[in-house]
mmCIF file of C-alpha atoms in Angstrom:
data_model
loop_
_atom_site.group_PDB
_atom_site.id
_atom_site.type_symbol
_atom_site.label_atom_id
_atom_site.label_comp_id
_atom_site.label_asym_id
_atom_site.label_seq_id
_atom_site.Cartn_x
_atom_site.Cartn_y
_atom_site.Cartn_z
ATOM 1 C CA UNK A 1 -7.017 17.231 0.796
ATOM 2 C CA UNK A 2 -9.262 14.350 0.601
ATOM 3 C CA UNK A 3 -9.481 11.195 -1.892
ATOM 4 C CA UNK A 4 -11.761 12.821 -3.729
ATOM 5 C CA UNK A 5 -9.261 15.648 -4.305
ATOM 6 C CA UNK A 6 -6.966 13.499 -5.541
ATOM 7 C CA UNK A 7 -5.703 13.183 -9.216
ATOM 8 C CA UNK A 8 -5.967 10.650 -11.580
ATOM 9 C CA UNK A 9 -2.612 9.818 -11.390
ATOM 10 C CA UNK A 10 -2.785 9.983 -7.297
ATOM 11 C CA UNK A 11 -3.863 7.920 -4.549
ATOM 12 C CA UNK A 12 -4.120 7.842 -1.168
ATOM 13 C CA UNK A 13 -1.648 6.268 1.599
ATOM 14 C CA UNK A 14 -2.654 5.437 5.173
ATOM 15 C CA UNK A 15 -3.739 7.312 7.634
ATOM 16 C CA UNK A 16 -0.681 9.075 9.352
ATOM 17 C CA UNK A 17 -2.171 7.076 13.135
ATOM 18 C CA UNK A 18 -1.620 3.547 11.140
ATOM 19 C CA UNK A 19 2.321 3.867 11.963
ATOM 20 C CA UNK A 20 2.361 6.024 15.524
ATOM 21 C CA UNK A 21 -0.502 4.436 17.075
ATOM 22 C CA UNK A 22 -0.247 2.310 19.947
ATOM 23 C CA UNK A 23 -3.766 0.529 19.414
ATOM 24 C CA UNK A 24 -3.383 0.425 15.470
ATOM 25 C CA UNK A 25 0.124 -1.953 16.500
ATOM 26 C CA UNK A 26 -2.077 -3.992 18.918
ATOM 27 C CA UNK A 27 -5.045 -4.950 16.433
ATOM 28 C CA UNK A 28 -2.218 -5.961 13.984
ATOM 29 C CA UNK A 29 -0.499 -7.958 16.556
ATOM 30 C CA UNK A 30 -3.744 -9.811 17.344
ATOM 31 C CA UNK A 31 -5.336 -10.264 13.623
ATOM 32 C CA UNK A 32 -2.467 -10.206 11.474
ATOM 33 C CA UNK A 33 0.680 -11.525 13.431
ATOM 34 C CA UNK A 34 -1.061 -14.000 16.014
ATOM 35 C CA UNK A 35 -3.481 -15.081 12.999
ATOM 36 C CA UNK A 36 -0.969 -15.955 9.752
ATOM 37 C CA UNK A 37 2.132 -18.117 9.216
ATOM 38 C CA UNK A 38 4.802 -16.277 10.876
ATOM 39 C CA UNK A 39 8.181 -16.733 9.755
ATOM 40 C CA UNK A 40 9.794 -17.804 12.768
ATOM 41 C CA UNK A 41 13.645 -19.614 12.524
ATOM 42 C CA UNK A 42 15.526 -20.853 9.711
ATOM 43 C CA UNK A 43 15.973 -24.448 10.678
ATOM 44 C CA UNK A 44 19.466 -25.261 10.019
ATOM 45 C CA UNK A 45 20.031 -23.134 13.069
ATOM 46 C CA UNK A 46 18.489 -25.781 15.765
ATOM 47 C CA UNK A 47 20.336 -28.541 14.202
ATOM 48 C CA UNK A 48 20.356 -30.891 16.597
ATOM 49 C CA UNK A 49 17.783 -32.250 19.592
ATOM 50 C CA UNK A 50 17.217 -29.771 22.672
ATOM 51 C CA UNK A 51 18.567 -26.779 20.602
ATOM 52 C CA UNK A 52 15.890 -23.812 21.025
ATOM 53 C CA UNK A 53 15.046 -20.163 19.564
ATOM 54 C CA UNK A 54 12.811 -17.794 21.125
ATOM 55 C CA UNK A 55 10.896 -15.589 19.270
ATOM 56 C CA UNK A 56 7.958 -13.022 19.251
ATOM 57 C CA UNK A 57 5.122 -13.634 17.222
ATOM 58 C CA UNK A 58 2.319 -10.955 17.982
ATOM 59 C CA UNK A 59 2.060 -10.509 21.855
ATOM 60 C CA UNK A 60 3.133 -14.125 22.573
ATOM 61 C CA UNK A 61 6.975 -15.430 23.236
ATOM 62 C CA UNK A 62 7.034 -18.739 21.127
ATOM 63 C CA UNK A 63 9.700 -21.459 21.554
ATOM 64 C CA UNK A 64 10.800 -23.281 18.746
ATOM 65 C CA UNK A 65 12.670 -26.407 19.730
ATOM 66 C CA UNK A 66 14.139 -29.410 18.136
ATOM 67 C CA UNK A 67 12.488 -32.468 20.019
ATOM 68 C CA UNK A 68 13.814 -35.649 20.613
ATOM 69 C CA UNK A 69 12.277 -37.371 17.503
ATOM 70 C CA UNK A 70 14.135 -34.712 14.951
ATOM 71 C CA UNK A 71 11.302 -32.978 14.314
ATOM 72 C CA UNK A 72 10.668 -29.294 15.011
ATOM 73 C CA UNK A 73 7.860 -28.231 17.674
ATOM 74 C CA UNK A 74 6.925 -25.017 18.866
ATOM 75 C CA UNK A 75 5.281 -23.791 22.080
ATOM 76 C CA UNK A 76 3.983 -20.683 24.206
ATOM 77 C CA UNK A 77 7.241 -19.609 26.347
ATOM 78 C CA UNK A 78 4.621 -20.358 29.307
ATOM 79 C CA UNK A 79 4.550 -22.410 32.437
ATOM 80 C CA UNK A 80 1.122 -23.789 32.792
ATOM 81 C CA UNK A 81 2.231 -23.522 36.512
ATOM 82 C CA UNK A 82 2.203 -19.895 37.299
ATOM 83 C CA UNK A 83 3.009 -18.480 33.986
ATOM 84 C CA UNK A 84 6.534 -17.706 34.511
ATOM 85 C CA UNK A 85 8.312 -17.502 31.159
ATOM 86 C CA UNK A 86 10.179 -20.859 30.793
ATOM 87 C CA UNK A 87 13.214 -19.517 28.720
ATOM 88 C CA UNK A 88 14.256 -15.604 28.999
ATOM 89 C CA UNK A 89 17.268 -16.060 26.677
ATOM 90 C CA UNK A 90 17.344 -15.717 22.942
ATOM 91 C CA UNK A 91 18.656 -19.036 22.308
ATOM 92 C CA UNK A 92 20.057 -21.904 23.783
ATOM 93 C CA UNK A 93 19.948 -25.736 24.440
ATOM 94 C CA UNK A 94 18.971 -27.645 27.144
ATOM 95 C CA UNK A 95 19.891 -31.344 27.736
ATOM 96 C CA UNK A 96 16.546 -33.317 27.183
ATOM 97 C CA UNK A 97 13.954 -31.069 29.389
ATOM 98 C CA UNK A 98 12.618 -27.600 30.017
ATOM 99 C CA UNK A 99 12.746 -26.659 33.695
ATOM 100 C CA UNK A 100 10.911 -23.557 34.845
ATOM 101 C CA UNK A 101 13.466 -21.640 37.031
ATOM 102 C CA UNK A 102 10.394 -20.476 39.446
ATOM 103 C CA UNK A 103 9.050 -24.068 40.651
ATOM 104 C CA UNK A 104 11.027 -26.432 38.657
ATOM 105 C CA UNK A 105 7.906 -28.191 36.752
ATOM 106 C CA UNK A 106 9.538 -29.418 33.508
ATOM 107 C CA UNK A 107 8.880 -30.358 30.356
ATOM 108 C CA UNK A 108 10.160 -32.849 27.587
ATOM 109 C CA UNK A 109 10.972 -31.738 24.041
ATOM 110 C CA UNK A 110 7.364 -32.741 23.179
ATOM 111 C CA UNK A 111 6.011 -30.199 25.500
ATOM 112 C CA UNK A 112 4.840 -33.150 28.009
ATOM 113 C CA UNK A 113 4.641 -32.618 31.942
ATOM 114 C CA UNK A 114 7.437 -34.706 33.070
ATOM 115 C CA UNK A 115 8.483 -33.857 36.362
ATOM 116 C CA UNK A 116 7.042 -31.230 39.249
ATOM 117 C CA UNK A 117 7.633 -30.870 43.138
ATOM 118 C CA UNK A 118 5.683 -33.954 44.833
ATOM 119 C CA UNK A 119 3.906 -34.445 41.475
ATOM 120 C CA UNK A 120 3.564 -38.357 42.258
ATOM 121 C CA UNK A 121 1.339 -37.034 45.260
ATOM 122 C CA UNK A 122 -1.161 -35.265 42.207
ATOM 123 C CA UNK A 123 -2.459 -38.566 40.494
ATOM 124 C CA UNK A 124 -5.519 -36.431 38.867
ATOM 125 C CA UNK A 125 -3.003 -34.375 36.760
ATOM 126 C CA UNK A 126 -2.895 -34.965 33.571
ATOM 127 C CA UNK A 127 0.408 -34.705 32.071
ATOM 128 C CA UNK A 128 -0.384 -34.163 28.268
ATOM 129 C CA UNK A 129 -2.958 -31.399 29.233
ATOM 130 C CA UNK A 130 -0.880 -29.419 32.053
ATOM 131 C CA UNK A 131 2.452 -29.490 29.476
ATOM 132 C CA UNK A 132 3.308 -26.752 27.249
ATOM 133 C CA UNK A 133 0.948 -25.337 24.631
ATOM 134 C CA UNK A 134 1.684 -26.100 21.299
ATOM 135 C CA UNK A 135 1.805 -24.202 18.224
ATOM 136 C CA UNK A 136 1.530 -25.398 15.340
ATOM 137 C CA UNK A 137 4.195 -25.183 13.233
ATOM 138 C CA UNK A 138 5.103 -25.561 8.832
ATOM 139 C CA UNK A 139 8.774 -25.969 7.353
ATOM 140 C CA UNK A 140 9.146 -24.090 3.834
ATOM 141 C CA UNK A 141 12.273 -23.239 2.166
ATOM 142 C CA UNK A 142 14.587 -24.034 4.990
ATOM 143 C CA UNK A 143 12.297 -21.974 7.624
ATOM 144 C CA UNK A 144 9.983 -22.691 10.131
ATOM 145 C CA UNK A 145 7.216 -20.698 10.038
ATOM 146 C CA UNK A 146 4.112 -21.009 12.739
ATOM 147 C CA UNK A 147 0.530 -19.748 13.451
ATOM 148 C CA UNK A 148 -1.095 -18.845 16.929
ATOM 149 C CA UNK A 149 -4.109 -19.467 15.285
ATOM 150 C CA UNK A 150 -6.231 -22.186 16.757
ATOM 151 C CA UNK A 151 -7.082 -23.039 13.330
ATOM 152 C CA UNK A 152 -4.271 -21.672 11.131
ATOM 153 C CA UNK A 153 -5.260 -20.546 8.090
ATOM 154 C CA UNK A 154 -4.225 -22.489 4.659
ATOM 155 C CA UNK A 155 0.047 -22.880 3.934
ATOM 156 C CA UNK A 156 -0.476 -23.705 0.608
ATOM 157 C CA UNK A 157 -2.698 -20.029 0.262
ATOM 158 C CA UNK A 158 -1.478 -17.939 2.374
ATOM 159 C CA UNK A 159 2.544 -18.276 2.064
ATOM 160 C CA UNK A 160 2.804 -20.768 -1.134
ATOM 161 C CA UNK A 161 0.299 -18.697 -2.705
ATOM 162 C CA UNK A 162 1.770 -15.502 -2.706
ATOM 163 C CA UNK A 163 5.216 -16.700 -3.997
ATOM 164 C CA UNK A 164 2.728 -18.156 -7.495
ATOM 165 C CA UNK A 165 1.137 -14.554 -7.555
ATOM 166 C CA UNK A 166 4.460 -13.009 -7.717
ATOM 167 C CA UNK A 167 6.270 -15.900 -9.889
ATOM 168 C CA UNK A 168 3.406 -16.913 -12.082
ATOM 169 C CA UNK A 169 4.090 -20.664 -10.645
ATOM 170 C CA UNK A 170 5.300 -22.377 -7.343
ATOM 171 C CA UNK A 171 8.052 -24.409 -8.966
ATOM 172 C CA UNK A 172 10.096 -21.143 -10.048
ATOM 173 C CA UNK A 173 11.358 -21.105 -6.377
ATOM 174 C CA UNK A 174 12.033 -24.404 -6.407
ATOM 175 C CA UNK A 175 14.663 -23.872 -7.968
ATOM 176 C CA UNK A 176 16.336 -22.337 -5.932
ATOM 177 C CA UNK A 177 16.445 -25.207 -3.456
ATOM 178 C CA UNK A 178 16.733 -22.569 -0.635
ATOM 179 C CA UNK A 179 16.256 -25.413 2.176
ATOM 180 C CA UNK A 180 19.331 -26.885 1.065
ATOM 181 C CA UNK A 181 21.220 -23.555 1.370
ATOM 182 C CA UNK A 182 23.411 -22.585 3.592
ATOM 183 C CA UNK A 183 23.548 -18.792 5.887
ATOM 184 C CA UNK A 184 26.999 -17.284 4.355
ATOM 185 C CA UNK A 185 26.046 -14.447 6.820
ATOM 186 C CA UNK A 186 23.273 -12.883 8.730
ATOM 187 C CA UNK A 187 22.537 -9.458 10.129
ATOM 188 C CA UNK A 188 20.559 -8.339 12.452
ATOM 189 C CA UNK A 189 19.033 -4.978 12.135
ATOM 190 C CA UNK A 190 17.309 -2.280 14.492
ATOM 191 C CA UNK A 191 14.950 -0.461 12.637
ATOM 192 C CA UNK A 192 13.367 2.492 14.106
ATOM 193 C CA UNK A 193 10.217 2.908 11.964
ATOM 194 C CA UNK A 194 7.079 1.243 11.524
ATOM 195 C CA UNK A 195 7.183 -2.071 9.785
ATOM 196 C CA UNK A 196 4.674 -0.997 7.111
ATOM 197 C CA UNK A 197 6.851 1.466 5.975
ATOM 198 C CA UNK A 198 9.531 -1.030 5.613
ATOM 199 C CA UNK A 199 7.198 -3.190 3.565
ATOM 200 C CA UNK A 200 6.088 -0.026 1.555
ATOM 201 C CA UNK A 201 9.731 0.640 0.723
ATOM 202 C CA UNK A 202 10.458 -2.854 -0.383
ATOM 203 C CA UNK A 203 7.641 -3.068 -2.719
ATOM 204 C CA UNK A 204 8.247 0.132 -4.638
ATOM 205 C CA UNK A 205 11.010 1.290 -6.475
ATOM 206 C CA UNK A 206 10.485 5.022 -7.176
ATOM 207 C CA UNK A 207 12.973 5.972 -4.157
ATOM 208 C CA UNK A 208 15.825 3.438 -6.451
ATOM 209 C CA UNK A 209 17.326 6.237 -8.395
ATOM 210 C CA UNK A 210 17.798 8.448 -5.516
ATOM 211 C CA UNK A 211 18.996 6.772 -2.537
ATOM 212 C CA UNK A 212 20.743 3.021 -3.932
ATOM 213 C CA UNK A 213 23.747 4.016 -6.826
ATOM 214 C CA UNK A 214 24.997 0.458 -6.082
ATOM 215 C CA UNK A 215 21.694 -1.292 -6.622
ATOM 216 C CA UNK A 216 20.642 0.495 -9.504
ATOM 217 C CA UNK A 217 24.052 0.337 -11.333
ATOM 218 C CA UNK A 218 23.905 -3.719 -11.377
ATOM 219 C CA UNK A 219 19.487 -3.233 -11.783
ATOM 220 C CA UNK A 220 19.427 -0.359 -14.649
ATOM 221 C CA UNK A 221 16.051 -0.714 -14.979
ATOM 222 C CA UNK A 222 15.264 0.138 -11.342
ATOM 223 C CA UNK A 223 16.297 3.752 -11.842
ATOM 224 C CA UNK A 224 13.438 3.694 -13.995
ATOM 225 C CA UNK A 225 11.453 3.736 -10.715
ATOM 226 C CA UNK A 226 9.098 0.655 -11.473
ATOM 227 C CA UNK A 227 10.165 -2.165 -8.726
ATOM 228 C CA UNK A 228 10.029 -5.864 -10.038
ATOM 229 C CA UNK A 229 7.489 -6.964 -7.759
ATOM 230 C CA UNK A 230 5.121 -4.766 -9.971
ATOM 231 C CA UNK A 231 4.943 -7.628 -12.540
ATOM 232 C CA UNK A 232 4.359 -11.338 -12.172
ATOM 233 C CA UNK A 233 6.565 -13.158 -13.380
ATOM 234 C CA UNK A 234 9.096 -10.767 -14.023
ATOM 235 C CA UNK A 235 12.812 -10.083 -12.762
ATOM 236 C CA UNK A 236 14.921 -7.348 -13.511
ATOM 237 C CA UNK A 237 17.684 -7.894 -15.537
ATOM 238 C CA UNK A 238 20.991 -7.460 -14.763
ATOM 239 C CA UNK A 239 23.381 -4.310 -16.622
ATOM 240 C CA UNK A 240 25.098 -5.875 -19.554
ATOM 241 C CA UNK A 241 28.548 -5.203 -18.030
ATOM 242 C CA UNK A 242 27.946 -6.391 -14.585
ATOM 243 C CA UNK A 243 28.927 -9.905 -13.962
ATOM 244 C CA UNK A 244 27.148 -10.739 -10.923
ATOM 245 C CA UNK A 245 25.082 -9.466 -7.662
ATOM 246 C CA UNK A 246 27.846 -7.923 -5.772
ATOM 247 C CA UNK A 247 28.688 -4.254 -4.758
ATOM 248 C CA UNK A 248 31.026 -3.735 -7.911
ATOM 249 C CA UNK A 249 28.831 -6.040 -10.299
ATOM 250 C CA UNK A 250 32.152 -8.156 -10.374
ATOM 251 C CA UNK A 251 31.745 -11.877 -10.452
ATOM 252 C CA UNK A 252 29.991 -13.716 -7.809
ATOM 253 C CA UNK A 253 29.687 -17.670 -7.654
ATOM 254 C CA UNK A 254 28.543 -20.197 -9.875
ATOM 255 C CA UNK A 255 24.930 -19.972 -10.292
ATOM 256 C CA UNK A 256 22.358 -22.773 -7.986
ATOM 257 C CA UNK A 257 22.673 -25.725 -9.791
ATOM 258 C CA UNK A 258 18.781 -25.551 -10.478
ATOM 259 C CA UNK A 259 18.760 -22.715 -11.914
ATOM 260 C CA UNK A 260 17.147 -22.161 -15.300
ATOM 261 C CA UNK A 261 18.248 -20.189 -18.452
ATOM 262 C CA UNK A 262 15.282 -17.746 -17.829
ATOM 263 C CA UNK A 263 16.422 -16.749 -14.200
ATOM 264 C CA UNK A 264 20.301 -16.801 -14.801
ATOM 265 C CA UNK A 265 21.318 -12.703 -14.637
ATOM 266 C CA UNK A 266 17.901 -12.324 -13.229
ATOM 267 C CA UNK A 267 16.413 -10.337 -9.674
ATOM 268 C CA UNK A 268 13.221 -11.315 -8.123
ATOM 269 C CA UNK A 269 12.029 -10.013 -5.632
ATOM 270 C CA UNK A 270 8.312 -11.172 -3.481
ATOM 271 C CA UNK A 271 6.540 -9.793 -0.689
ATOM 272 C CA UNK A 272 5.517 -12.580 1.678
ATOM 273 C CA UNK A 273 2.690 -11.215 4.064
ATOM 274 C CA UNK A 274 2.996 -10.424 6.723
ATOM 275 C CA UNK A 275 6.888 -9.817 7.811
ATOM 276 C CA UNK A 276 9.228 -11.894 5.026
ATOM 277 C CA UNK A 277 10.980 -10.714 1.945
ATOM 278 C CA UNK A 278 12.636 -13.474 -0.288
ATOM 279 C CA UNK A 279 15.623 -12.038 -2.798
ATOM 280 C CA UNK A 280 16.179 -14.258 -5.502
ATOM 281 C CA UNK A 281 19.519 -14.047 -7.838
ATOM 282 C CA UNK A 282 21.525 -16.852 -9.866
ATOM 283 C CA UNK A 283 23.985 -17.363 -7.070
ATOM 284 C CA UNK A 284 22.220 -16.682 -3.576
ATOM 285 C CA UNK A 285 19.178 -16.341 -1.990
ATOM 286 C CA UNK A 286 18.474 -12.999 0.256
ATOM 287 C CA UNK A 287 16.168 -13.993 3.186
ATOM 288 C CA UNK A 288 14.256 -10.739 5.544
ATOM 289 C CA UNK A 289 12.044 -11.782 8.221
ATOM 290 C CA UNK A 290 10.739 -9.030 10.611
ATOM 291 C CA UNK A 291 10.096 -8.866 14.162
ATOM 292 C CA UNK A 292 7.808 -5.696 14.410
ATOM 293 C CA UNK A 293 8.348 -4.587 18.245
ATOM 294 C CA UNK A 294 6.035 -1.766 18.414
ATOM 295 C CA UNK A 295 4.294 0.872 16.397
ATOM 296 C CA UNK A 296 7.867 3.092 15.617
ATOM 297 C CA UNK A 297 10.394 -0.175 16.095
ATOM 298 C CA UNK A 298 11.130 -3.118 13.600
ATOM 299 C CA UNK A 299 13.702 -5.813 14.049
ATOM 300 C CA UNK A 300 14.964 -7.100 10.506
ATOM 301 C CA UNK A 301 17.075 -10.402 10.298
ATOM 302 C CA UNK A 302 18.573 -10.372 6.878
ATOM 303 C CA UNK A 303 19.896 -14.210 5.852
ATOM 304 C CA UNK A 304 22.806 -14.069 2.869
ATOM 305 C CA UNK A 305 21.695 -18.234 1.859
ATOM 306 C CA UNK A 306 24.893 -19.795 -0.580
ATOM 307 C CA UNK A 307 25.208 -23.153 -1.557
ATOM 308 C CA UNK A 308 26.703 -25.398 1.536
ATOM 309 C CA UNK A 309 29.982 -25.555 -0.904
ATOM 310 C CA UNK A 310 30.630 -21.738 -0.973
ATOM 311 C CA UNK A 311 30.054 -21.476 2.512
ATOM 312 C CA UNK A 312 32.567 -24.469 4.119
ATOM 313 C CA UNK A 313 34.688 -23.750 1.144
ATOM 314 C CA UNK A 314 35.557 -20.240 3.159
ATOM 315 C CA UNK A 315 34.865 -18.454 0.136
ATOM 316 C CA UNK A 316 34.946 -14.668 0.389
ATOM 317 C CA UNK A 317 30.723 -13.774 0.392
ATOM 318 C CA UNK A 318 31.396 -10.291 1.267
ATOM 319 C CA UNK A 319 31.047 -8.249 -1.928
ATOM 320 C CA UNK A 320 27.730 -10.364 -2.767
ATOM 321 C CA UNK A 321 26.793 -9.786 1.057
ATOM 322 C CA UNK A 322 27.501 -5.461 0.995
ATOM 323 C CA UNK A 323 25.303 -4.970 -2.099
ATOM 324 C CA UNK A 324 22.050 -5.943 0.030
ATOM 325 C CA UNK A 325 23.905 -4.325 3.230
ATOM 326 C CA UNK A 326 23.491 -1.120 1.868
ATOM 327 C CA UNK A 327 20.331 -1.569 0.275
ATOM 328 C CA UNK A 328 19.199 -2.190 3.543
ATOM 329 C CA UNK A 329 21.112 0.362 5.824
ATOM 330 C CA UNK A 330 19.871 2.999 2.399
ATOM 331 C CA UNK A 331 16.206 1.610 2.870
ATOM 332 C CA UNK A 332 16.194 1.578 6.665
ATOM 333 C CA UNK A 333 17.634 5.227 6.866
ATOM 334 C CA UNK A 334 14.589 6.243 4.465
ATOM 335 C CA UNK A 335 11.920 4.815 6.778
ATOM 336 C CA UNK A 336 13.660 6.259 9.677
ATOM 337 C CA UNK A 337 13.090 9.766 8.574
ATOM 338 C CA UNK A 338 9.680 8.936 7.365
ATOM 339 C CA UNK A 339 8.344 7.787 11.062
ATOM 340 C CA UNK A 340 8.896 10.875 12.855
ATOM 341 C CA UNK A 341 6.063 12.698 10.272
ATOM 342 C CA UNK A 342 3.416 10.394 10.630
ATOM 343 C CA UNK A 343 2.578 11.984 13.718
ATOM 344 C CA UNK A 344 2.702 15.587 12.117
ATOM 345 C CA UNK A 345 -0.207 16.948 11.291
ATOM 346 C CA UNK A 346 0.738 17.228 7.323
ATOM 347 C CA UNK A 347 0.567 13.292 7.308
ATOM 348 C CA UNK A 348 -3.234 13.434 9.443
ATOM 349 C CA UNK A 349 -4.957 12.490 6.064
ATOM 350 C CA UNK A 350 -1.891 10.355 5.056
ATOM 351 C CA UNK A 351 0.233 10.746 1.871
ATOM 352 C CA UNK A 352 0.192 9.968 -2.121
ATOM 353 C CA UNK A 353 1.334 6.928 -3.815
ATOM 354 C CA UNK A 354 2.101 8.442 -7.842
ATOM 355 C CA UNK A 355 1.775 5.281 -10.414
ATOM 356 C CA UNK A 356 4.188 3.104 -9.665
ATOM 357 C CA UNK A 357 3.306 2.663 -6.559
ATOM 358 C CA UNK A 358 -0.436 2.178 -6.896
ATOM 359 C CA UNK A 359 0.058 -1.474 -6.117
ATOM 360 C CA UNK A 360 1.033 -0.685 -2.397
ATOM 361 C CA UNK A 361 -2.722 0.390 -2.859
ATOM 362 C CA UNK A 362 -3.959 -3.253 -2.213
ATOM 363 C CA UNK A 363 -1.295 -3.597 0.502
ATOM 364 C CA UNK A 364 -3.185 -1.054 2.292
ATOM 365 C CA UNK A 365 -6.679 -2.295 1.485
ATOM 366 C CA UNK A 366 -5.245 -5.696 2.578
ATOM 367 C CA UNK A 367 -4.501 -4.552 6.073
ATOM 368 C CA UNK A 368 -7.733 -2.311 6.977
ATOM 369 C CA UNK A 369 -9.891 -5.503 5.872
ATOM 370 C CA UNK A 370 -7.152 -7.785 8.279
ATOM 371 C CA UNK A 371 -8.290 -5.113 11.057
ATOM 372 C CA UNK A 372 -11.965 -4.455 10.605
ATOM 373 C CA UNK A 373 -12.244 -8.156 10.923
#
């Protein structure tokens, strides 16, 4: 069946190759990934000078360090030596340098050649130019988020933007004050699917009814199968007996001090291209930010944010914290039984998105015009 097959109330999906093929993954990784703000770290968790995070972004290893001067920096995980990779583990600190482990050339926190084997007998090199490559680097809502991009595209478009397309205004999230928020708990997920069929499955809500009872119990109108991302501005309302976002819709916490009228027993939920979803209710924030690995493997960090006074108060998060857990382990179960058909031939011509899901439509158009560029 082709589009022109289709009806009225159908449209097309991608290609079935989009979320099996090898080369597909590596055009993304070079014009989507290695191009746009990439969520990288939340920055509470390199709280102090010399504390690091690795991360992939694209095909590159990026280290995000807190330098000497408080602020955060990023560089390529490169030696400008030999290339050896300067960190291999996830995470760390070091004292006040970088040493490469092959030939010991270091670097400060600022990325700056400080020290090499007989360097003194080099005069010509320059020390700014041989350090480590920067990245450049934007802090939003209590993240760090960076861009390979020589010339990164605009913050205030690209990732500010899309949170006023979905909101209807920028100071909606504000709030929330999610930079002043604290991680109440964070897990870590393996996903073994493509990570455009997670995004697919976050932005629709025609799969609610059938595969989240808890979700749709405290979000009645999601078993009507239209997700709140389908309107700007809106968020879903909670059930008239639940008292709060938790697994039982039993109380949760006092609501974020900013918090208006409007967005008290409200859900939002926003799409941040290309790898973060941002979870908005009256008492916590819930934070996704994906690592796609390859074409059939996504890792999914999932951030539970509660005000710093819930979380050193010891306060028992974990009813508010299994409502999204299952959600996810529900939605990540779904797209794990979806990859293994986009390489059968059924899925060659790709599959149908019925009405309310016409808006993963422009997802779709969004990405082939990221990769024909």
């Amino acid at each position: 069946m082709t589009t022109t097959d289709l009806p009225a109330s159908l449209i097309s999906t991608l290609p079935g190759h989009y979320y099996t093929d090898p080369a597909v993954f590596s055009l993304e990784q070079a014009r989507i990934f290695e191009t746009m703000w990439f969520c990288a770290v939340r920055s509470a968790d390199l709280p102090t000078p010399g504390k690091f995070r690795k991360v992939q972004v694209g095909r590159e290893s990026v280290l995000v360090v807190r330098s000497r001067d408080g602020e955060l920096r990023a560089f390529l995980n490169i030696c400008r030596h030999r290339g050896a990779q300067i960190c291999t583990e996830d995470s760390g600190e070091v004292r006040r340098a970088f040493q490469c482990p092959y030939h010991a050339w270091t670097y400060d926190l600022e990325g700056k050649l400080i020290a090499a084997p007989n360097l003194t007998k080099m005069p010509d090199i320059d020390r700014v130019r041989y350090g480590l490559v920067p990245v450049h680097l934007r802090e939003w809502l209590g993240y760090a988020w960076v861009s390979l991009a020589e010339e990164p595209p605009s913050f205030e478009h690209e990732v500010m933007g899309t949170i006023t397309d979905r909101l209807g205004d920028l100071e909606s999230i504000d709030h929330y004050e999610l930079d002043s928020l604290t991680v109440g708990r964070r897990i870590t997920y393996d996903v073994k699917a493509n990570w455009k069929l997670i995004i697919e499955n976050f932005m629709e809500c025609y799969h609610c009814a059938t595969i989240h009872p808890e979700l749709t119990e405290v979000l009645p109108e999601f078993a009507d199968g239209y997700a709140a991302q389908f309107y700007v501005g809106h968020g879903a309302e909670f059930g008239e007996d639940v008292q709060g976002f938790t697994v039982d819709g039993s109380e949760g916490f006092d609501k974020l001090p900013g918090i208006d009228e409007d967005q008290d027993r409200r859900y939002y939920a926003i799409t941040v291209r290309p790898t973060v979803f941002v979870n908005l209710v009256p008492d916590h924030v819930i934070f996704h930010r994906m690592f796609p690995v390859s074409a059939d493997r996504t890792i999914v960090e999932c951030d539970w944010l509660y005000t710093r006074e819930v979380v050193e108060s010891g306060k028992d998060v974990s009813r508010s914290v299994e409502l999204f857990h299952r959600v996810n382990e529900q939605d990540f179960e779904a797209c794990e039984r979806t990859q293994p058909a986009m390489s059968s031939r059924a899925y060659v011509n790709g599959g149908v998105l019925v009405p309310s899901e016409h808006h993963i439509g422009e997802f779709h158009d969004w990405l082939r015009q990221r990769l024909s560029h």
